[in-house]
Tab-separated table of C-alpha atoms in Angstrom:
chain	number	residue	atom	x	y	z
Q	161	MET	CA	107.746	114.482	125.650
Q	162	TYR	CA	108.191	110.951	126.960
Q	163	THR	CA	106.866	107.783	125.388
Q	164	SER	CA	105.580	104.988	127.591
Q	165	GLY	CA	108.554	102.807	126.694
Q	166	SER	CA	107.557	99.331	125.499
Q	167	THR	CA	110.835	97.946	126.863
Q	168	GLY	CA	110.197	99.398	130.326
Q	169	ARG	CA	112.529	102.352	129.785
Q	170	PRO	CA	110.684	105.535	128.748
Q	171	LYS	CA	112.306	107.505	125.925
Q	172	GLY	CA	112.512	111.285	125.931
Q	173	VAL	CA	111.471	112.576	122.497
Q	174	ALA	CA	112.994	115.913	121.449
Q	175	VAL	CA	109.913	117.483	119.876
Q	176	THR	CA	110.451	120.865	118.223
Q	177	HIS	CA	108.349	123.947	118.876
Q	178	GLY	CA	107.820	124.189	115.119
Q	179	GLY	CA	106.441	120.669	114.979
Q	180	LEU	CA	104.143	121.348	117.917
Q	181	ALA	CA	102.939	124.600	116.318
Q	182	ASN	CA	102.197	122.764	113.065
Q	183	TYR	CA	100.015	120.190	114.850
Q	184	VAL	CA	98.194	122.679	117.081
Q	185	GLY	CA	97.573	125.046	114.170
Q	186	TRP	CA	96.195	122.261	112.005
Q	187	ALA	CA	94.127	120.677	114.796
Q	188	SER	CA	92.575	123.960	115.937
Q	189	GLY	CA	91.490	124.626	112.357
Q	190	LEU	CA	89.903	121.192	111.964
Q	191	TYR	CA	88.336	120.802	115.418
Q	192	GLY	CA	87.340	124.439	115.810
Q	193	PRO	CA	86.646	126.422	119.010
Q	194	GLY	CA	85.129	124.995	122.148
Q	195	GLY	CA	86.365	123.721	125.481
Q	196	ALA	CA	87.802	120.292	126.249
Q	197	PRO	CA	87.977	118.024	129.315
Q	198	LEU	CA	91.392	117.033	130.679
Q	199	HIS	CA	91.347	113.597	132.299
Q	200	SER	CA	94.907	112.275	132.024
Q	201	SER	CA	98.360	113.180	133.296
Q	202	LEU	CA	100.162	116.041	131.576
Q	203	ALA	CA	102.986	113.548	130.960
Q	204	PHE	CA	100.734	111.701	128.491
Q	205	ASP	CA	100.902	113.133	124.944
Q	206	LEU	CA	97.108	112.865	124.642
Q	207	THR	CA	96.947	116.101	126.642
Q	208	VAL	CA	98.579	118.147	123.871
Q	209	THR	CA	95.244	118.012	122.073
Q	210	SER	CA	93.168	118.421	125.236
Q	211	VAL	CA	95.084	121.464	126.533
Q	212	LEU	CA	96.780	123.417	123.744
Q	213	VAL	CA	94.140	123.149	121.014
Q	214	PRO	CA	91.332	124.658	123.168
Q	215	LEU	CA	93.602	127.354	124.593
Q	216	VAL	CA	94.764	128.695	121.211
Q	217	THR	CA	91.108	129.107	120.207
Q	218	GLY	CA	90.308	131.008	123.410
Q	219	SER	CA	88.351	128.120	124.922
Q	220	ALA	CA	88.395	126.630	128.411
Q	221	VAL	CA	89.961	123.398	129.674
Q	222	VAL	CA	87.995	121.627	132.424
Q	223	VAL	CA	90.240	119.432	134.589
Q	224	SER	CA	89.054	116.167	136.115
Q	225	ARG	CA	90.207	115.607	139.695
Q	226	GLU	CA	90.078	111.809	139.501
Q	227	GLY	CA	91.183	111.178	135.906
Q	228	GLY	CA	90.478	108.069	133.862
Q	229	ALA	CA	87.156	107.063	132.338
Q	230	GLU	CA	85.184	107.644	135.553
Q	231	GLY	CA	86.727	111.071	136.074
Q	232	LEU	CA	85.983	112.004	132.478
Q	233	ALA	CA	82.385	110.819	132.911
Q	234	ARG	CA	81.944	113.083	135.951
Q	235	VAL	CA	83.263	116.098	134.022
Q	236	LEU	CA	80.886	115.358	131.155
Q	237	GLN	CA	77.982	115.046	133.592
Q	238	ALA	CA	78.751	118.454	135.094
Q	239	HIS	CA	79.637	120.219	131.821
Q	240	SER	CA	78.315	119.652	128.315
Q	241	GLY	CA	78.830	121.084	124.862
Q	242	PHE	CA	82.605	120.649	124.657
Q	243	GLY	CA	84.203	121.370	121.311
Q	244	LEU	CA	86.321	118.240	121.510
Q	245	ALA	CA	87.213	115.378	123.818
Q	246	LYS	CA	90.422	113.392	123.319
Q	247	VAL	CA	90.133	109.731	124.349
Q	248	VAL	CA	91.526	106.274	123.649
Q	249	PRO	CA	89.249	103.651	122.006
Q	250	ALA	CA	88.433	101.908	125.299
Q	251	HIS	CA	86.962	105.135	126.720
Q	252	LEU	CA	84.012	105.285	124.308
Q	253	PRO	CA	82.197	102.110	125.434
Q	254	LEU	CA	83.015	102.887	129.070
Q	255	LEU	CA	81.493	106.357	128.760
Q	256	GLY	CA	78.426	104.797	127.191
Q	257	GLU	CA	78.014	102.723	130.352
Q	258	HIS	CA	78.638	105.597	132.797
Q	259	LEU	CA	76.519	108.279	131.098
Q	260	ALA	CA	72.797	108.045	130.452
Q	261	ASP	CA	73.029	110.590	127.612
Q	262	VAL	CA	76.207	111.380	125.644
Q	263	SER	CA	74.556	113.078	122.692
Q	264	GLY	CA	75.542	116.630	123.657
Q	265	ALA	CA	78.723	115.932	125.606
Q	266	ALA	CA	81.173	116.946	122.853
Q	267	ARG	CA	81.022	117.938	119.213
Q	268	THR	CA	84.140	116.027	118.152
Q	269	TRP	CA	85.589	112.866	119.702
Q	270	VAL	CA	89.269	112.551	118.839
Q	271	VAL	CA	90.348	108.945	119.338
Q	272	GLY	CA	93.995	107.849	119.391
Q	273	GLY	CA	96.552	105.682	121.122
Q	274	GLU	CA	95.342	102.301	119.850
Q	275	ALA	CA	93.603	100.737	116.863
Q	276	LEU	CA	89.950	101.803	116.542
Q	277	THR	CA	87.341	99.229	115.504
Q	278	GLY	CA	84.218	99.896	113.480
Q	279	GLY	CA	81.944	98.337	116.081
Q	280	VAL	CA	83.015	100.861	118.721
Q	281	VAL	CA	82.422	103.749	116.309
Q	282	ARG	CA	79.022	102.523	115.134
Q	283	GLU	CA	77.824	101.977	118.691
Q	284	TRP	CA	79.002	105.434	119.728
Q	285	LEU	CA	77.386	107.260	116.801
Q	286	GLU	CA	74.096	105.562	117.588
Q	287	ARG	CA	74.299	107.172	121.037
Q	288	ALA	CA	75.604	110.530	119.805
Q	289	PRO	CA	74.534	110.905	116.145
Q	290	GLU	CA	75.303	114.644	116.040
Q	291	SER	CA	78.952	114.135	116.943
Q	292	VAL	CA	81.973	113.285	114.797
Q	293	VAL	CA	84.489	110.548	115.603
Q	294	VAL	CA	88.010	111.270	114.386
Q	295	ASN	CA	90.514	108.424	114.261
Q	296	GLU	CA	93.780	110.278	114.837
Q	297	TYR	CA	97.004	108.331	114.345
Q	298	GLY	CA	100.446	109.500	115.343
Q	299	PRO	CA	103.384	108.399	117.504
Q	300	THR	CA	104.962	110.822	119.972
Q	301	GLU	CA	107.921	111.134	117.582
Q	302	THR	CA	105.623	112.971	115.136
Q	303	VAL	CA	103.821	115.179	117.695
Q	304	VAL	CA	100.664	113.310	118.665
Q	305	GLY	CA	98.765	113.185	115.363
Q	306	CYS	CA	99.987	112.916	111.759
Q	307	ALA	CA	97.025	111.180	110.042
Q	308	VAL	CA	93.247	111.441	110.506
Q	309	PHE	CA	90.018	109.848	109.356
Q	310	GLU	CA	86.585	111.270	110.214
Q	311	VAL	CA	83.371	109.251	110.625
Q	312	ARG	CA	79.853	110.678	110.929
Q	313	ALA	CA	76.522	109.015	111.644
Q	314	GLY	CA	75.098	107.240	108.601
Q	315	GLU	CA	78.475	106.683	106.939
Q	316	GLU	CA	79.722	103.167	106.327
Q	317	VAL	CA	82.774	102.226	108.353
Q	318	ALA	CA	84.946	99.140	108.057
Q	319	ASP	CA	85.516	96.760	110.951
Q	320	ALA	CA	89.040	98.215	111.193
Q	321	VAL	CA	88.701	102.005	110.916
Q	322	PRO	CA	91.265	103.560	108.530
Q	323	ILE	CA	93.731	106.147	109.816
Q	324	GLY	CA	93.092	108.192	106.700
Q	325	ARG	CA	95.345	110.792	105.178
Q	326	PRO	CA	98.278	112.918	106.432
Q	327	VAL	CA	97.760	116.205	108.247
Q	328	ALA	CA	99.102	119.503	106.912
Q	329	ASN	CA	102.828	119.621	105.992
Q	330	THR	CA	103.197	115.894	106.668
Q	331	ARG	CA	104.038	113.040	104.313
Q	332	LEU	CA	103.370	109.341	104.872
Q	333	TYR	CA	105.193	106.533	103.079
Q	334	VAL	CA	104.357	102.805	103.097
Q	335	LEU	CA	107.615	101.084	102.151
Q	336	ASP	CA	108.881	97.531	101.703
Q	337	SER	CA	112.134	96.157	103.139
Q	338	SER	CA	114.085	97.844	100.310
Q	339	LEU	CA	112.517	101.249	101.101
Q	340	GLN	CA	110.484	101.086	97.899
Q	341	PRO	CA	106.817	102.183	97.930
Q	342	ALA	CA	104.456	99.255	98.491
Q	343	PRO	CA	101.659	98.934	95.889
Q	344	VAL	CA	98.081	99.797	96.809
Q	345	GLY	CA	96.625	97.046	98.993
Q	346	VAL	CA	100.020	95.620	99.930
Q	347	ALA	CA	101.271	95.894	103.507
Q	348	GLY	CA	104.508	97.678	104.325
Q	349	GLU	CA	106.134	99.627	107.125
Q	350	LEU	CA	104.869	103.156	107.715
Q	351	TYR	CA	107.334	106.077	107.613
Q	352	VAL	CA	106.535	109.716	108.446
Q	353	ALA	CA	108.265	112.856	107.161
Q	354	GLY	CA	107.531	116.558	107.317
Q	355	ALA	CA	107.196	119.476	109.702
Q	356	GLN	CA	106.215	117.475	112.783
Q	357	LEU	CA	109.237	115.178	112.848
Q	358	ALA	CA	111.075	115.239	116.178
Q	359	ARG	CA	114.840	115.796	116.320
Q	360	GLY	CA	115.366	112.403	117.922
Q	361	TYR	CA	115.625	110.829	121.362
Q	362	ALA	CA	117.218	112.906	124.116
Q	363	GLY	CA	120.598	111.424	125.051
Q	364	ARG	CA	120.047	108.346	122.833
Q	365	PRO	CA	122.050	108.849	119.606
Q	366	ASP	CA	122.069	105.103	118.883
Q	367	LEU	CA	118.288	104.842	119.018
Q	368	THR	CA	117.895	108.103	117.109
Q	369	SER	CA	119.980	106.841	114.187
Q	370	GLU	CA	117.986	103.602	114.152
Q	371	ARG	CA	114.528	105.173	113.981
Q	372	PHE	CA	115.149	108.554	112.272
Q	373	VAL	CA	116.584	107.716	108.871
Q	374	ALA	CA	117.383	109.470	105.599
Q	375	CYS	CA	114.390	109.928	103.318
Q	376	PRO	CA	115.087	108.635	99.781
Q	377	PHE	CA	112.308	110.817	98.345
Q	378	GLU	CA	113.408	114.187	99.758
Q	379	ALA	CA	116.931	115.525	99.210
Q	380	GLY	CA	118.527	115.999	102.633
Q	381	GLY	CA	115.299	115.039	104.372
Q	382	ARG	CA	114.644	112.610	107.200
Q	383	MET	CA	111.759	110.308	108.019
Q	384	TYR	CA	110.677	108.426	111.100
Q	385	ARG	CA	110.411	104.647	110.985
Q	386	THR	CA	107.253	103.996	112.992
Q	387	GLY	CA	107.495	100.215	113.276
Q	388	ASP	CA	103.800	100.075	112.310
Q	389	LEU	CA	102.423	98.087	109.408
Q	390	ALA	CA	99.969	99.784	107.058
Q	391	ARG	CA	98.635	99.754	103.508
Q	392	TRP	CA	96.914	102.170	101.142
Q	393	ASN	CA	93.414	101.147	100.071
Q	394	ALA	CA	91.745	101.857	96.741
Q	395	GLU	CA	90.195	105.077	98.127
Q	396	GLY	CA	93.618	106.506	98.968
Q	397	ARG	CA	93.162	106.007	102.696
Q	398	LEU	CA	95.724	104.491	104.979
Q	399	GLU	CA	94.797	101.338	106.906
Q	400	PHE	CA	96.633	100.482	110.123
Q	401	LEU	CA	97.558	96.784	110.388
Q	402	GLY	CA	99.342	96.655	113.740
Q	403	ARG	CA	102.878	96.767	115.050
Q	404	ALA	CA	105.611	95.055	113.060
Q	405	ASP	CA	107.125	93.846	116.342
Q	406	GLU	CA	103.737	92.461	117.441
Q	407	GLN	CA	103.660	90.098	114.491
Q	408	VAL	CA	103.639	86.580	115.891
Q	409	LYS	CA	104.605	83.227	114.459
Q	410	VAL	CA	102.207	80.397	115.237
Q	411	ARG	CA	102.899	76.919	113.844
Q	412	GLY	CA	105.137	78.431	111.176
Q	413	PHE	CA	102.609	81.063	110.052
Q	414	ARG	CA	103.212	84.785	110.525
Q	415	ILE	CA	100.069	86.404	111.916
Q	416	GLU	CA	99.018	89.987	112.618
Q	417	PRO	CA	96.918	89.855	115.825
Q	418	GLY	CA	95.189	93.052	114.724
Q	419	GLU	CA	93.578	91.283	111.759
Q	420	VAL	CA	92.248	88.528	114.006
Q	421	GLN	CA	91.017	91.092	116.535
Q	422	ALA	CA	89.076	92.921	113.821
Q	423	ALA	CA	87.384	89.646	112.844
Q	424	LEU	CA	86.368	88.980	116.468
Q	425	ALA	CA	85.066	92.525	116.888
Q	426	ALA	CA	82.837	92.099	113.821
Q	427	HIS	CA	80.730	89.468	115.638
Q	428	PRO	CA	77.343	91.072	116.360
Q	429	GLN	CA	77.390	90.073	120.033
Q	430	VAL	CA	80.965	91.273	120.710
Q	431	ALA	CA	81.382	94.782	122.102
Q	432	ARG	CA	85.189	94.755	122.434
Q	433	ALA	CA	87.914	92.300	121.559
Q	434	ALA	CA	91.632	91.669	121.959
Q	435	VAL	CA	93.955	88.961	120.626
Q	436	ILE	CA	97.375	87.953	121.912
Q	437	ALA	CA	99.758	85.037	121.437
Q	438	ARG	CA	100.369	83.043	124.621
Q	439	GLU	CA	102.952	80.409	125.461
Q	440	ASP	CA	101.451	78.928	128.614
Q	441	THR	CA	103.008	75.588	127.688
Q	442	PRO	CA	106.694	75.739	126.674
Q	443	ASP	CA	107.225	75.751	122.886
Q	444	ASP	CA	103.473	75.815	122.243
Q	445	VAL	CA	102.438	79.295	121.088
Q	446	ARG	CA	98.691	79.758	120.655
Q	447	LEU	CA	96.419	82.623	119.734
Q	448	VAL	CA	93.886	83.513	122.422
Q	449	GLY	CA	90.964	85.853	121.856
Q	450	TYR	CA	89.343	87.943	124.601
Q	451	VAL	CA	85.864	89.384	124.132
Q	452	VAL	CA	83.447	91.577	126.042
Q	453	ALA	CA	79.813	90.875	125.184
Q	454	HIS	CA	77.009	93.335	124.539
Q	455	ASP	CA	74.706	91.425	126.900
Q	456	GLU	CA	74.887	88.974	129.779
Q	457	ASP	CA	74.016	85.860	127.785
Q	458	THR	CA	77.543	84.554	127.132
Q	459	ALA	CA	77.178	80.793	127.610
Q	460	GLU	CA	77.361	80.042	123.884
Q	461	LEU	CA	79.492	83.035	122.906
Q	462	PRO	CA	82.926	81.315	122.680
Q	463	ASP	CA	81.608	78.656	120.281
Q	464	SER	CA	79.656	81.240	118.313
Q	465	VAL	CA	82.684	83.511	117.935
Q	466	THR	CA	84.887	80.594	116.895
Q	467	ARG	CA	82.441	79.559	114.167
Q	468	PHE	CA	82.066	83.187	113.063
Q	469	VAL	CA	85.828	83.734	112.766
Q	470	SER	CA	86.432	80.324	111.156
Q	471	ALA	CA	84.182	81.371	108.276
Q	472	ARG	CA	86.260	84.509	107.683
Q	473	LEU	CA	89.865	83.557	108.422
Q	474	PRO	CA	92.139	80.650	107.520
Q	475	GLU	CA	92.435	77.881	110.105
Q	476	TYR	CA	95.846	78.971	111.381
Q	477	MET	CA	94.480	82.428	112.301
Q	478	VAL	CA	91.534	81.152	114.356
Q	479	PRO	CA	92.229	81.562	118.115
Q	480	SER	CA	92.684	78.325	120.048
Q	481	ALA	CA	90.506	79.716	122.831
Q	482	ILE	CA	87.962	82.489	123.307
Q	483	VAL	CA	87.806	83.997	126.799
Q	484	VAL	CA	84.763	86.080	127.787
Q	485	LEU	CA	85.540	88.964	130.173
Q	486	ASP	CA	83.361	91.549	131.884
Q	487	GLU	CA	85.859	94.241	130.826
Q	488	LEU	CA	89.220	94.323	129.107
Q	489	PRO	CA	91.972	95.293	131.597
Q	490	LEU	CA	93.399	98.763	130.966
Q	491	THR	CA	96.538	100.623	131.960
Q	492	VAL	CA	96.326	103.988	133.755
Q	493	ASN	CA	96.401	105.675	130.340
Q	494	GLY	CA	93.405	103.678	129.126
Q	495	LYS	CA	95.292	101.307	126.817
Q	496	LEU	CA	94.936	97.534	126.833
Q	497	ASP	CA	96.966	95.938	129.620
Q	498	ARG	CA	98.095	92.770	127.840
Q	499	LYS	CA	99.959	91.439	130.877
Q	500	ALA	CA	96.722	91.403	132.888
Q	501	LEU	CA	94.829	89.211	130.412
Q	502	PRO	CA	94.158	85.840	132.085
Q	503	ALA	CA	95.189	82.473	130.721
Q	504	PRO	CA	92.258	80.519	129.274
Q	505	GLU	CA	90.755	77.900	131.546
Q	506	VAL	CA	90.226	74.480	130.018
Q	507	THR	CA	87.396	72.372	131.440
Q	508	THR	CA	87.841	68.642	130.751
Q	509	GLY	CA	86.654	65.292	131.972
Q	510	SER	CA	82.979	66.209	132.282
Q	511	GLY	CA	80.277	63.785	131.243
Q	512	ARG	CA	80.428	60.012	131.184
Q	513	VAL	CA	83.558	57.977	131.821
Q	514	PRO	CA	85.130	55.712	129.142
Q	515	SER	CA	83.076	52.528	128.716
Q	516	THR	CA	85.711	50.561	126.794
Q	517	GLU	CA	89.463	50.056	126.943
Q	518	GLN	CA	89.713	51.691	123.533
Q	519	GLU	CA	87.988	54.868	124.740
Q	520	ARG	CA	90.259	54.955	127.795
Q	521	LEU	CA	93.399	54.741	125.647
Q	522	LEU	CA	92.115	57.460	123.324
Q	523	CYS	CA	91.398	59.745	126.294
Q	524	GLU	CA	94.930	59.199	127.573
Q	525	ALA	CA	96.407	59.821	124.133
Q	526	PHE	CA	94.497	63.116	123.800
Q	527	ALA	CA	95.562	64.216	127.291
Q	528	GLU	CA	99.239	63.486	126.629
Q	529	VAL	CA	99.300	65.373	123.326
Q	530	LEU	CA	97.367	68.360	124.708
Q	531	GLY	CA	99.380	68.527	127.944
Q	532	LEU	CA	96.295	68.057	130.134
Q	533	ASP	CA	95.772	65.956	133.259
Q	534	SER	CA	92.743	64.221	131.801
Q	535	VAL	CA	90.370	64.302	128.862
Q	536	GLY	CA	86.748	63.191	128.940
Q	537	VAL	CA	85.315	60.744	126.453
Q	538	ASP	CA	83.070	63.462	124.987
Q	539	ASP	CA	85.686	66.269	125.001
Q	540	ASP	CA	86.480	67.824	121.615
Q	541	PHE	CA	90.190	67.687	120.724
Q	542	PHE	CA	90.129	71.065	118.998
Q	543	ALA	CA	87.952	72.776	121.617
Q	544	LEU	CA	90.661	71.857	124.157
Q	545	GLY	CA	93.286	73.768	122.174
Q	546	GLY	CA	94.227	71.193	119.576
Q	547	HIS	CA	95.346	72.309	116.123
Q	548	SER	CA	96.635	70.730	112.922
Q	549	LEU	CA	100.169	70.060	114.179
Q	550	LEU	CA	98.929	68.578	117.452
Q	551	ALA	CA	96.456	66.506	115.452
Q	552	VAL	CA	99.378	64.917	113.604
Q	553	ARG	CA	100.988	64.104	116.965
Q	554	ALA	CA	97.694	62.642	118.157
Q	555	ILE	CA	97.540	60.352	115.105
Q	556	SER	CA	101.077	59.203	115.894
Q	557	GLN	CA	100.185	58.568	119.547
Q	558	ILE	CA	97.096	56.582	118.563
Q	559	ARG	CA	99.220	54.496	116.212
Q	560	ALA	CA	101.653	53.773	119.059
Q	561	VAL	CA	99.061	52.680	121.622
Q	562	LEU	CA	96.434	51.039	119.382
Q	563	GLY	CA	98.382	50.020	116.298
Q	564	VAL	CA	95.926	51.744	113.978
Q	565	GLU	CA	96.928	54.087	111.157
Q	566	LEU	CA	94.252	56.793	110.934
Q	567	PRO	CA	94.018	59.420	108.187
Q	568	LEU	CA	94.063	62.946	109.614
Q	569	LYS	CA	90.650	63.653	108.115
Q	570	VAL	CA	89.134	61.022	110.441
Q	571	LEU	CA	90.241	62.947	113.540
Q	572	LEU	CA	88.955	66.182	111.991
Q	573	ALA	CA	85.538	64.608	111.441
Q	574	ALA	CA	85.437	62.707	114.765
Q	575	PRO	CA	87.304	64.901	117.269
Q	576	THR	CA	86.121	63.252	120.533
Q	577	PRO	CA	87.391	59.942	121.954
Q	578	ALA	CA	83.828	58.541	121.760
Q	579	GLU	CA	83.382	59.446	118.095
Q	580	LEU	CA	86.879	58.376	117.179
Q	581	SER	CA	86.446	55.004	118.884
Q	582	GLN	CA	83.524	54.271	116.577
Q	583	GLN	CA	85.722	55.002	113.556
Q	584	LEU	CA	88.635	52.781	114.589
Q	585	GLY	CA	86.990	49.542	113.465
Q	586	LYS	CA	86.733	50.881	109.926
Q	587	HIS	CA	90.489	51.442	109.766
Q	588	GLN	CA	91.925	48.364	111.459
Q	589	SER	CA	93.190	47.045	108.134
Q	590	SER	CA	95.125	50.241	107.483
Q	591	ALA	CA	97.536	49.686	110.358
Q	592	ARG	CA	101.146	49.686	109.263
Q	593	PRO	CA	102.601	46.189	108.912
Q	594	ALA	CA	105.161	45.156	111.504
Q	595	LEU	CA	108.804	45.438	110.532
Q	596	ARG	CA	110.475	42.127	109.652
Q	597	PRO	CA	114.102	41.303	108.899
Q	598	MET	CA	115.062	41.213	105.224
Q	599	ARG	CA	117.757	38.998	103.691
Q	600	ASN	CA	120.835	40.855	102.593
Q	601	GLN	CA	121.296	40.583	98.844
Q	602	GLU	CA	124.956	39.801	99.321
Q	603	GLU	CA	123.957	36.659	101.258
Q	604	SER	CA	122.101	35.188	98.312
């Protein structure tokens, strides 16, 4: 089976028949009999669940001609009462929009491929309270699914849905950089061992030796290094924290975008969310959040989301911009298309013009530091993408053009040129004294 290939070069994974039989045998026992819709290419590993699990229980597979969320919706309109439907997280809200009634479409909704948020699950179970949502985690290298977590209507679910516990004949290890088990609640890299482990990558011995490594807990055993970050919680469930290679560094801080995304998704008006790090200006990496709203009233949503997240996350994890979209862009397989996410648009210069020379110089100082063509007298420094490091540069620029030494807390409290201009008079005496020549001691 082939992975999508994050580097642009798909990798052929040498999955064993024994590993496939272990997954299908376990899945058919958990999900039970009943048909399933097929709405994606057979080259996508999602179809292992959609095709083989129904067939080994003597059930039918109904194939969508069009594929994708719309094709799946048409199959569900024409046929109901499926035993299971395998989807990615983005499919659930889309199906809720395409179908008037989803309550009897399928008994079990198996969700995989990307991180699943609690808001998506809660919204779905309100529409289909008799169904079960199963968060199924597993890379292609471990045959589709190696950990599961079930959620039913009425059960509490966290904003980031756990991936649960290992499937039959599978072992999961959360290890630190020394391959020692990470304590409960501490993040580490996730490794998988057991019956479903692939032999390696076809024709790629170098990559195989890098990702399939010796298991220190099983004599002669191997384990797969997933590259995913996870942790065990107090209930013995595994929590997915994102890709290790998706960890970003912003202003010296290491950040997991998945944690920020979960905070955005917890906002009551946000239906779906995504977070990426962008470098639209060279050497200036910023977090940008993208949200899809539950309703059409989105005028105040960016500010509301920013305040909501600021109360839950440290300052360095708060996105510099919140972009409201009608829908998140998806790839053909239904996963988030990060390359299609637009750059945030910054609106500046609205409102009144500077009324004093001081306001004009402050507007120019803000614009230079933020890399913008112009800044209005009532524009907020931080709303335009400013952060703590840029604030320090702004203080330096103000000192250069106005000769005033401002404490950083003044800019934090008065972030617009108009407000800051009113504060300057209170700090005129704090300007640094001019340098003057000093007599050399040897001359005395």
